[in-house]
């Protein structure tokens, strides 16, 4: 059984988060730079929206009663909306006001002192969903057996991204506005989004790399104490070991000191 | 704080394990295929030998008393020897009999009912260190400031790899003999090992990919119940959600059932 030598970064979301374990995905890149400092737990659930993620999050995030036994979540990223923005009539669709309220609920679960999951040491970052490239997504949908209709819309997803920005402002939680970053990076031409998306909805390596770079900048900006360059590895570098009395130098350390 | 929704795979070792979080490293590839089933915890410590890893492992692996609160380690990989095999006179060198005894100690910490860290649910796999390409490693050592002498030897590392195989046989623990796999894959020509090694000691993408494929085969062979194809994700796939009563289908599940 794993003892709690490292605190964690938890990534909550949908398939965009789940895919973060691909080579060059943002989970892989985080795990690499936080190696020996913080573990990365991927809680991305493909296809999920902000309704379905609520009971999942209640089970993934420890209650106050459990917290003394389990690793602290130092950073929580919440990245949802790509499925909530599915068009009305689809199973994944969540109306915009409900989407915004659901994001607030996830945040309050962690930040509200009256919450059973209250965790004052957890820093939260919201991500906006990427812009949809409906040119690509239409092709992907038509390639299914049987072919599916177009269930995303550029402007609709944009409005869900804006809702994330608004929730962040209302709740005082930093937002990584990936929607705007990618939109500007593609010269505001929907078809050019294929530079960053595999199928019009999901990120490719280039998209994940931009997300990772933006996340590192956002951590430096909002939570500089959590930037990996400022953290010590839990266990000493091997050239810091006292070779005469190694055990004295091989005690778990506080990464913040 | 992270509640224990997923059990874990723990990777114990030196820089070869630490580097597993690179894109295409074996930790990344494991995290990808075990996504939503088992978390991957990298406990690779660059430069460490089997002496220094002992106190680290005592702290990373929960005691029996702690085990009821923390995630179960379902698979533990132990991959050491690359530094123990540094030549006598270096700080990293561990004599061959001590190396073998230290590996047995790590195993017994988990498997011995009298151990404070006894964990009968944990399956163990030993890896042998890769063969050293001294042609590459000499160049790497000479590139240091000030230049360093050659501190590894092909035949010495081979003897440490053999010791891992012997420990596995003695302790009844499966061994992934990466030394032999890579040696055969390079046509038994030391210089050809550069296909799989970055600097003569560490794996490149091709080397990690072979390791990952061998590990998947070894899991299928020795611990088929742990193969990802036989595990259920902890939370249901989104098309298994009951859209009328989602909470009933969003309860954490046993991955083995």
Coordinates of C-alpha atoms in Angstrom, one line a residue:
Chain A
X1 CA 0.0 0.0 0.0
X2 CA 1.2 3.4 -0.9
X3 CA 2.1 5.7 2.0
X4 CA 1.6 9.4 1.5
X5 CA 5.0 10.7 0.6
X6 CA 3.8 13.0 -2.1
X7 CA 0.8 15.4 -2.2
X8 CA -1.0 15.5 -5.5
X9 CA -2.3 17.5 -8.4
X10 CA -5.8 16.3 -9.3
X11 CA -7.1 16.8 -12.9
X12 CA -10.9 16.7 -13.0
X13 CA -12.7 16.8 -16.3
X14 CA -13.9 14.9 -19.4
X15 CA -12.1 13.3 -22.3
X16 CA -9.8 16.3 -22.8
X17 CA -8.5 15.6 -19.3
X18 CA -8.5 11.8 -19.7
X19 CA -6.4 12.1 -22.8
X20 CA -3.8 14.0 -20.8
X21 CA -1.9 10.8 -20.3
X22 CA -1.1 10.5 -23.9
X23 CA 2.6 11.2 -24.8
X24 CA 2.9 15.0 -24.7
X25 CA -0.5 15.3 -23.0
X26 CA -0.7 17.8 -20.2
X27 CA -0.9 15.1 -17.5
X28 CA 2.3 13.5 -18.8
X29 CA 4.0 16.9 -19.0
X30 CA 2.9 17.8 -15.5
X31 CA 4.0 14.4 -14.1
X32 CA 7.4 14.9 -15.7
X33 CA 8.1 18.4 -14.3
X34 CA 6.6 17.5 -10.8
X35 CA 8.4 14.2 -10.6
X36 CA 9.5 13.4 -7.0
X37 CA 7.5 16.5 -5.8
X38 CA 3.8 16.0 -6.5
X39 CA 1.9 13.0 -7.9
X40 CA -0.6 13.6 -10.7
X41 CA -4.0 12.0 -10.5
X42 CA -6.0 12.0 -13.6
X43 CA -9.8 12.1 -12.9
X44 CA -10.8 12.8 -16.5
X45 CA -13.9 10.9 -17.6
X46 CA -14.6 10.7 -21.3
X47 CA -18.0 11.9 -22.3
X48 CA -18.9 13.3 -18.8
X49 CA -20.6 16.7 -18.3
X50 CA -20.9 18.8 -15.1
X51 CA -24.0 16.9 -13.9
X52 CA -22.4 13.4 -14.0
X53 CA -19.0 14.6 -12.6
X54 CA -20.7 15.8 -9.4
X55 CA -21.1 12.4 -7.7
X56 CA -17.7 11.3 -9.1
X57 CA -16.0 14.3 -7.6
X58 CA -17.7 13.7 -4.2
X59 CA -16.1 10.2 -4.3
X60 CA -12.7 11.3 -5.6
X61 CA -12.1 14.2 -3.2
X62 CA -11.7 13.2 0.4
X63 CA -14.1 14.4 3.1
X64 CA -12.7 16.3 6.0
X65 CA -12.9 13.2 8.1
X66 CA -10.7 11.3 5.6
X67 CA -8.3 14.1 4.8
X68 CA -5.8 13.4 7.6
X69 CA -5.1 9.9 6.1
X70 CA -4.8 10.8 2.4
X71 CA -2.5 13.0 0.3
X72 CA -3.4 16.6 0.1
X73 CA -4.6 17.9 -3.2
X74 CA -2.4 21.0 -3.7
X75 CA -3.8 21.9 -7.1
X76 CA -7.1 21.0 -8.6
X77 CA -7.8 21.7 -12.3
X78 CA -11.5 21.7 -13.4
X79 CA -11.9 21.4 -17.1
X80 CA -15.5 20.8 -18.3
X81 CA -17.9 22.2 -20.8
X82 CA -17.0 20.5 -24.0
X83 CA -19.8 18.0 -23.5
X84 CA -22.2 20.2 -21.6
X85 CA -22.1 22.3 -24.8
X86 CA -23.5 19.4 -26.9
X87 CA -26.7 20.7 -28.5
X88 CA -30.1 20.4 -26.8
X89 CA -31.7 17.1 -27.4
X90 CA -28.4 15.1 -26.9
X91 CA -27.9 13.1 -23.7
X92 CA -24.8 15.2 -22.8
X93 CA -26.4 18.6 -23.1
X94 CA -26.5 20.7 -19.9
X95 CA -28.3 24.1 -20.2
X96 CA -25.9 27.0 -19.8
X97 CA -27.2 28.3 -16.5
X98 CA -27.1 24.8 -15.0
X99 CA -23.5 24.4 -16.3
X100 CA -22.4 27.6 -14.6
X101 CA -24.2 26.6 -11.3
X102 CA -22.6 23.1 -11.5
X103 CA -19.1 24.6 -11.8
X104 CA -19.8 26.8 -8.8
X105 CA -21.0 23.7 -6.9
X106 CA -17.7 21.9 -7.6
X107 CA -15.7 24.9 -6.4
X108 CA -17.8 25.3 -3.2
X109 CA -17.4 21.6 -2.4
X110 CA -13.7 22.4 -1.8
X111 CA -13.8 26.1 -0.7
X112 CA -16.8 26.4 1.5
X113 CA -16.0 25.9 5.2
X114 CA -19.4 24.2 5.7
X115 CA -18.7 21.6 3.0
X116 CA -18.0 18.1 4.1
X117 CA -15.1 18.2 1.5
X118 CA -13.7 21.5 2.6
X119 CA -10.0 21.7 1.9
X120 CA -8.3 25.1 2.5
X121 CA -4.9 23.9 1.2
X122 CA -6.3 23.1 -2.3
X123 CA -5.7 25.7 -5.0
X124 CA -8.2 25.6 -7.9
X125 CA -7.8 26.5 -11.6
X126 CA -10.6 26.4 -14.1
X127 CA -9.9 25.8 -17.8
X128 CA -12.3 26.8 -20.6
X129 CA -13.1 24.2 -23.3
X130 CA -11.2 24.6 -26.6
X131 CA -13.1 26.1 -29.6
X132 CA -14.8 23.5 -31.7
X133 CA -13.8 23.1 -35.3
X134 CA -17.1 22.0 -36.8
X135 CA -15.4 21.3 -40.2
X136 CA -13.4 18.5 -38.5
X137 CA -16.1 17.4 -36.1
X138 CA -18.7 17.0 -38.9
X139 CA -16.3 14.6 -40.7
X140 CA -15.8 12.7 -37.5
X141 CA -19.5 12.4 -36.8
X142 CA -20.2 11.2 -40.3
X143 CA -17.5 8.6 -40.1
X144 CA -19.4 6.8 -37.3
X145 CA -21.6 3.7 -37.9
X146 CA -24.4 4.7 -38.3
X147 CA -23.3 8.3 -39.3
X148 CA -24.1 10.9 -36.6
X149 CA -25.3 14.4 -37.1
X150 CA -23.4 17.5 -36.0
X151 CA -24.0 17.9 -32.2
X152 CA -21.7 20.8 -31.5
X153 CA -21.8 24.4 -32.6
X154 CA -18.9 26.9 -32.7
X155 CA -20.9 29.8 -31.1
X156 CA -22.5 27.5 -28.5
X157 CA -19.2 26.2 -27.2
X158 CA -17.9 29.8 -27.2
X159 CA -20.8 30.7 -24.8
X160 CA -19.8 27.8 -22.5
X161 CA -16.2 29.0 -22.5
X162 CA -17.4 32.5 -21.6
X163 CA -19.5 31.0 -18.7
X164 CA -16.3 29.5 -17.3
X165 CA -14.6 32.8 -17.4
X166 CA -17.6 34.4 -15.6
X167 CA -17.8 31.7 -13.0
X168 CA -14.1 32.2 -12.3
X169 CA -14.6 35.9 -11.8
X170 CA -17.6 35.4 -9.6
X171 CA -15.9 32.8 -7.4
X172 CA -12.4 34.3 -7.4
X173 CA -10.9 31.3 -9.1
X174 CA -8.2 31.8 -11.8
X175 CA -9.2 30.7 -15.3
X176 CA -6.9 29.4 -18.0
X177 CA -8.9 30.6 -21.0
X178 CA -7.8 27.9 -23.5
X179 CA -10.6 28.8 -25.8
X180 CA -9.2 32.3 -26.4
X181 CA -5.6 31.2 -26.5
X182 CA -6.3 28.6 -29.2
X183 CA -8.6 31.0 -31.1
X184 CA -5.9 33.6 -31.3
X185 CA -3.2 31.0 -32.1
X186 CA -5.2 29.9 -35.1
X187 CA -5.6 33.4 -36.5
X188 CA -9.4 33.4 -35.6
X189 CA -10.1 31.0 -38.5
X190 CA -12.1 28.0 -37.5
X191 CA -10.7 25.7 -40.1
X192 CA -7.1 26.5 -38.8
X193 CA -8.0 25.0 -35.5
X194 CA -7.0 21.6 -37.0
X195 CA -3.4 22.7 -36.0
X196 CA -4.4 22.0 -32.4
X197 CA -7.3 19.5 -32.6
X198 CA -7.3 15.9 -33.7
X199 CA -11.0 15.7 -34.6
X200 CA -12.4 19.2 -34.0
X201 CA -13.0 18.6 -30.3
X202 CA -9.9 16.9 -28.8
X203 CA -6.4 18.3 -28.5
X204 CA -3.4 17.0 -30.4
X205 CA 0.2 17.2 -29.2
X206 CA 0.5 20.9 -30.3
X207 CA -2.8 21.7 -28.4
X208 CA -1.7 20.0 -25.3
X209 CA 1.7 21.6 -25.4
X210 CA 0.1 25.1 -25.5
X211 CA -2.2 24.1 -22.6
X212 CA 0.8 22.9 -20.6
X213 CA 2.8 26.1 -21.3
X214 CA -0.2 28.3 -20.3
X215 CA -0.7 26.2 -17.2
X216 CA 2.9 26.7 -16.1
X217 CA 2.5 30.4 -16.7
X218 CA -0.8 30.5 -14.8
X219 CA 0.8 28.6 -11.8
X220 CA 3.7 31.1 -11.8
X221 CA 1.2 33.9 -11.9
X222 CA -1.5 32.8 -9.5
X223 CA 0.1 30.1 -7.3
X224 CA 3.9 30.8 -7.5
X225 CA 4.5 28.7 -4.4
X226 CA 3.4 25.7 -6.4
X227 CA 5.7 26.2 -9.3
X228 CA 7.9 23.1 -9.6
X229 CA 11.0 25.2 -9.7
X230 CA 10.2 26.3 -6.1
X231 CA 9.5 22.9 -4.7
X232 CA 12.1 20.5 -3.3
X233 CA 11.9 16.8 -4.2
X234 CA 10.5 14.8 -1.3
X235 CA 13.7 12.7 -1.1
X236 CA 17.2 14.2 -1.5
X237 CA 19.1 14.3 -4.8
X238 CA 21.6 11.5 -4.7
X239 CA 24.6 13.9 -4.5
X240 CA 23.0 15.3 -1.3
X241 CA 23.1 11.9 0.5
X242 CA 25.6 11.6 3.4
X243 CA 27.4 8.5 2.2
X244 CA 28.7 7.8 5.7
X245 CA 25.3 8.0 7.3
X246 CA 22.8 7.8 4.5
X247 CA 19.6 7.3 6.5
X248 CA 20.0 10.7 8.2
X249 CA 19.7 12.3 4.7
X250 CA 16.9 10.0 3.4
X251 CA 14.0 11.2 5.4
X252 CA 10.9 12.5 3.6
X253 CA 11.1 16.3 3.4
X254 CA 8.6 19.1 3.2
X255 CA 8.6 20.2 -0.5
X256 CA 7.8 23.8 0.5
X257 CA 10.9 24.4 2.8
Chain B
X1 CA -7.6 15.8 -0.6
X2 CA -7.6 12.8 -2.8
X3 CA -9.9 10.0 -1.7
X4 CA -8.8 6.5 -2.6
X5 CA -10.9 5.8 -5.7
X6 CA -8.1 4.0 -7.5
X7 CA -5.5 1.5 -6.3
X8 CA -2.0 2.0 -7.7
X9 CA 0.9 0.7 -9.6
X10 CA 4.1 1.7 -7.8
X11 CA 7.4 2.0 -9.8
X12 CA 10.4 1.8 -7.5
X13 CA 13.9 2.4 -8.8
X14 CA 16.6 4.8 -10.0
X15 CA 16.8 7.3 -12.9
X16 CA 15.6 4.7 -15.3
X17 CA 12.3 4.6 -13.5
X18 CA 12.3 8.4 -12.8
X19 CA 12.6 9.0 -16.5
X20 CA 9.5 6.9 -17.1
X21 CA 7.4 10.1 -17.1
X22 CA 9.0 11.2 -20.3
X23 CA 6.7 11.1 -23.3
X24 CA 6.7 7.5 -24.4
X25 CA 8.4 6.5 -21.1
X26 CA 7.0 3.3 -19.4
X27 CA 5.2 5.3 -16.6
X28 CA 3.4 7.4 -19.2
X29 CA 2.5 4.4 -21.3
X30 CA 1.2 2.6 -18.2
X31 CA -0.8 5.6 -17.0
X32 CA -2.4 5.7 -20.4
X33 CA -3.5 2.1 -20.6
X34 CA -4.5 2.0 -16.9
X35 CA -6.4 5.3 -17.1
X36 CA -9.5 5.3 -14.8
X37 CA -8.4 1.8 -13.5
X38 CA -5.1 2.2 -11.5
X39 CA -3.0 5.3 -10.7
X40 CA 0.7 5.1 -11.4
X41 CA 3.0 6.4 -8.7
X42 CA 6.6 6.9 -9.8
X43 CA 9.1 6.3 -7.0
X44 CA 12.2 6.4 -9.2
X45 CA 15.1 8.3 -7.6
X46 CA 17.9 9.3 -10.0
X47 CA 21.3 8.0 -8.9
X48 CA 20.0 5.8 -6.1
X49 CA 21.3 2.3 -5.4
X50 CA 19.7 -0.6 -3.4
X51 CA 21.2 0.8 -0.2
X52 CA 19.7 4.2 -0.4
X53 CA 16.4 3.0 -1.7
X54 CA 15.7 1.0 1.5
X55 CA 14.8 3.9 3.8
X56 CA 12.9 5.5 0.9
X57 CA 10.8 2.4 0.3
X58 CA 10.1 2.1 4.0
X59 CA 8.5 5.5 3.8
X60 CA 6.8 5.1 0.4
X61 CA 5.1 1.8 1.2
X62 CA 2.4 1.9 3.9
X63 CA 2.8 0.0 7.1
X64 CA 0.0 -2.6 7.9
X65 CA -1.3 0.0 10.4
X66 CA -1.6 2.6 7.6
X67 CA -2.9 0.3 4.9
X68 CA -6.6 0.5 5.6
X69 CA -6.5 4.3 4.9
X70 CA -4.4 4.4 1.7
X71 CA -4.6 3.0 -1.8
X72 CA -3.5 -0.6 -2.3
X73 CA -0.4 -1.2 -4.4
X74 CA -1.6 -3.9 -6.8
X75 CA 1.6 -4.0 -8.8
X76 CA 5.1 -3.1 -7.6
X77 CA 8.0 -2.9 -10.1
X78 CA 11.5 -3.0 -8.6
X79 CA 14.2 -1.9 -11.1
X80 CA 17.6 -1.3 -9.6
X81 CA 21.2 -2.3 -10.3
X82 CA 22.3 0.3 -12.9
X83 CA 24.0 2.3 -10.1
X84 CA 24.9 -0.5 -7.8
X85 CA 27.0 -1.7 -10.7
X86 CA 29.1 1.4 -10.7
X87 CA 32.7 0.3 -10.3
X88 CA 34.3 -0.2 -6.8
X89 CA 35.6 3.1 -5.4
X90 CA 32.6 5.1 -6.6
X91 CA 30.0 6.4 -4.1
X92 CA 27.2 4.5 -5.9
X93 CA 28.9 1.0 -5.9
X94 CA 27.2 -1.8 -4.0
X95 CA 29.0 -5.1 -3.9
X96 CA 27.2 -7.8 -5.8
X97 CA 26.2 -10.0 -2.8
X98 CA 25.0 -7.0 -0.9
X99 CA 23.0 -5.9 -4.0
X100 CA 21.3 -9.3 -4.2
X101 CA 20.6 -9.3 -0.4
X102 CA 19.2 -5.8 -0.7
X103 CA 16.7 -6.8 -3.5
X104 CA 15.6 -9.7 -1.3
X105 CA 15.1 -7.3 1.6
X106 CA 12.8 -5.0 -0.5
X107 CA 10.8 -8.1 -1.5
X108 CA 10.5 -9.4 2.0
X109 CA 9.3 -6.1 3.3
X110 CA 6.2 -6.7 1.2
X111 CA 5.9 -10.5 1.3
X112 CA 6.9 -11.5 4.7
X113 CA 3.9 -11.9 7.1
X114 CA 6.1 -10.7 10.0
X115 CA 7.0 -7.5 8.1
X116 CA 5.5 -4.2 9.3
X117 CA 4.9 -3.4 5.6
X118 CA 3.3 -6.9 4.8
X119 CA 0.9 -6.5 1.9
X120 CA -0.5 -9.8 0.5
X121 CA -2.4 -8.0 -2.3
X122 CA 0.7 -6.6 -3.9
X123 CA 2.2 -8.4 -6.9
X124 CA 5.9 -7.8 -7.5
X125 CA 7.9 -7.7 -10.7
X126 CA 11.7 -7.3 -10.9
X127 CA 13.4 -5.7 -13.9
X128 CA 17.1 -6.3 -14.8
X129 CA 19.1 -3.2 -15.6
X130 CA 19.8 -2.6 -19.3
X131 CA 23.2 -3.5 -20.8
X132 CA 25.6 -0.6 -20.7
X133 CA 27.0 0.8 -23.9
X134 CA 30.4 1.9 -22.7
X135 CA 31.2 3.5 -26.1
X136 CA 28.3 6.0 -25.5
X137 CA 28.9 6.2 -21.7
X138 CA 32.6 7.1 -22.1
X139 CA 31.6 10.0 -24.3
X140 CA 29.0 11.2 -21.8
X141 CA 31.5 10.9 -18.9
X142 CA 34.2 12.8 -20.8
X143 CA 31.7 15.6 -21.7
X144 CA 31.3 16.5 -18.0
X145 CA 33.1 19.4 -16.4
X146 CA 35.6 18.3 -15.2
X147 CA 35.7 15.2 -17.4
X148 CA 34.9 11.9 -15.6
X149 CA 36.4 8.5 -16.0
X150 CA 34.5 5.5 -17.2
X151 CA 32.6 4.2 -14.1
X152 CA 30.6 1.3 -15.7
X153 CA 31.7 -1.9 -17.3
X154 CA 29.7 -4.0 -19.7
X155 CA 30.5 -7.4 -18.0
X156 CA 30.0 -6.0 -14.5
X157 CA 26.5 -4.7 -15.3
X158 CA 25.8 -8.0 -16.9
X159 CA 26.6 -9.7 -13.6
X160 CA 24.2 -7.4 -11.7
X161 CA 21.5 -8.3 -14.2
X162 CA 22.1 -12.0 -13.7
X163 CA 21.9 -11.4 -9.9
X164 CA 18.4 -9.9 -10.4
X165 CA 17.4 -13.1 -12.3
X166 CA 18.8 -15.2 -9.5
X167 CA 17.0 -13.3 -6.8
X168 CA 13.8 -13.6 -8.7
X169 CA 14.2 -17.4 -9.0
X170 CA 15.1 -17.7 -5.3
X171 CA 12.2 -15.5 -4.1
X172 CA 9.6 -16.7 -6.6
X173 CA 9.2 -13.3 -8.1
X174 CA 8.8 -12.8 -11.9
X175 CA 11.7 -11.1 -13.6
X176 CA 11.5 -8.9 -16.7
X177 CA 15.0 -9.5 -18.1
X178 CA 15.4 -6.3 -20.0
X179 CA 19.2 -6.8 -20.1
X180 CA 18.7 -9.9 -22.3
X181 CA 15.8 -8.5 -24.4
X182 CA 17.9 -5.4 -25.4
X183 CA 21.0 -7.4 -25.9
X184 CA 19.3 -9.7 -28.3
X185 CA 17.5 -6.8 -30.0
X186 CA 20.8 -5.1 -30.8
X187 CA 22.2 -8.3 -32.3
X188 CA 24.6 -8.7 -29.4
X189 CA 26.8 -5.8 -30.5
X190 CA 27.5 -3.4 -27.7
X191 CA 27.8 -0.4 -30.0
X192 CA 24.3 -1.2 -31.5
X193 CA 22.8 -0.5 -28.1
X194 CA 22.7 3.1 -29.1
X195 CA 19.4 2.2 -30.8
X196 CA 17.8 1.9 -27.3
X197 CA 20.0 4.1 -25.1
X198 CA 20.4 7.9 -25.0
X199 CA 23.8 8.0 -23.3
X200 CA 24.8 4.3 -22.9
X201 CA 22.9 4.0 -19.6
X202 CA 19.4 5.5 -20.0
X203 CA 16.6 4.4 -22.3
X204 CA 15.4 6.4 -25.2
X205 CA 11.8 6.1 -26.6
X206 CA 12.6 2.9 -28.5
X207 CA 14.1 1.3 -25.3
X208 CA 11.1 2.4 -23.1
X209 CA 8.7 1.1 -25.7
X210 CA 10.3 -2.3 -25.7
X211 CA 10.2 -2.3 -21.9
X212 CA 6.5 -1.4 -21.9
X213 CA 5.6 -4.1 -24.4
X214 CA 7.6 -6.7 -22.4
X215 CA 5.9 -5.5 -19.2
X216 CA 2.4 -5.9 -20.7
X217 CA 3.4 -9.4 -21.9
X218 CA 4.8 -10.2 -18.4
X219 CA 1.6 -9.0 -16.7
X220 CA -0.5 -11.1 -19.1
X221 CA 1.7 -14.1 -18.3
X222 CA 2.2 -13.8 -14.5
X223 CA -0.6 -11.6 -13.3
X224 CA -3.3 -11.9 -15.9
X225 CA -5.9 -10.6 -13.5
X226 CA -4.1 -7.2 -13.5
X227 CA -4.0 -6.8 -17.3
X228 CA -5.8 -3.6 -18.1
X229 CA -8.0 -5.3 -20.6
X230 CA -9.5 -7.3 -17.7
X231 CA -10.1 -4.4 -15.4
X232 CA -13.2 -2.2 -15.4
X233 CA -12.8 1.5 -15.0
X234 CA -13.7 2.7 -11.5
X235 CA -16.5 4.9 -12.9
X236 CA -18.8 3.8 -15.7
X237 CA -18.3 4.7 -19.3
X238 CA -20.5 7.6 -20.2
X239 CA -22.8 5.5 -22.4
X240 CA -23.4 3.2 -19.4
X241 CA -24.9 6.1 -17.3
X242 CA -28.6 5.9 -16.6
X243 CA -29.6 9.3 -17.9
X244 CA -32.8 9.3 -15.9
X245 CA -31.1 8.4 -12.6
X246 CA -27.4 9.1 -13.2
X247 CA -26.3 8.8 -9.5
X248 CA -27.3 5.2 -9.3
X249 CA -24.8 4.4 -12.1
X250 CA -22.0 6.7 -10.9
X251 CA -20.9 4.8 -7.8
X252 CA -17.3 3.7 -7.5
X253 CA -16.9 0.1 -8.7
X254 CA -14.6 -2.7 -8.0
X255 CA -12.2 -2.9 -11.0
X256 CA -11.9 -6.7 -10.7
X257 CA -15.6 -7.5 -11.0

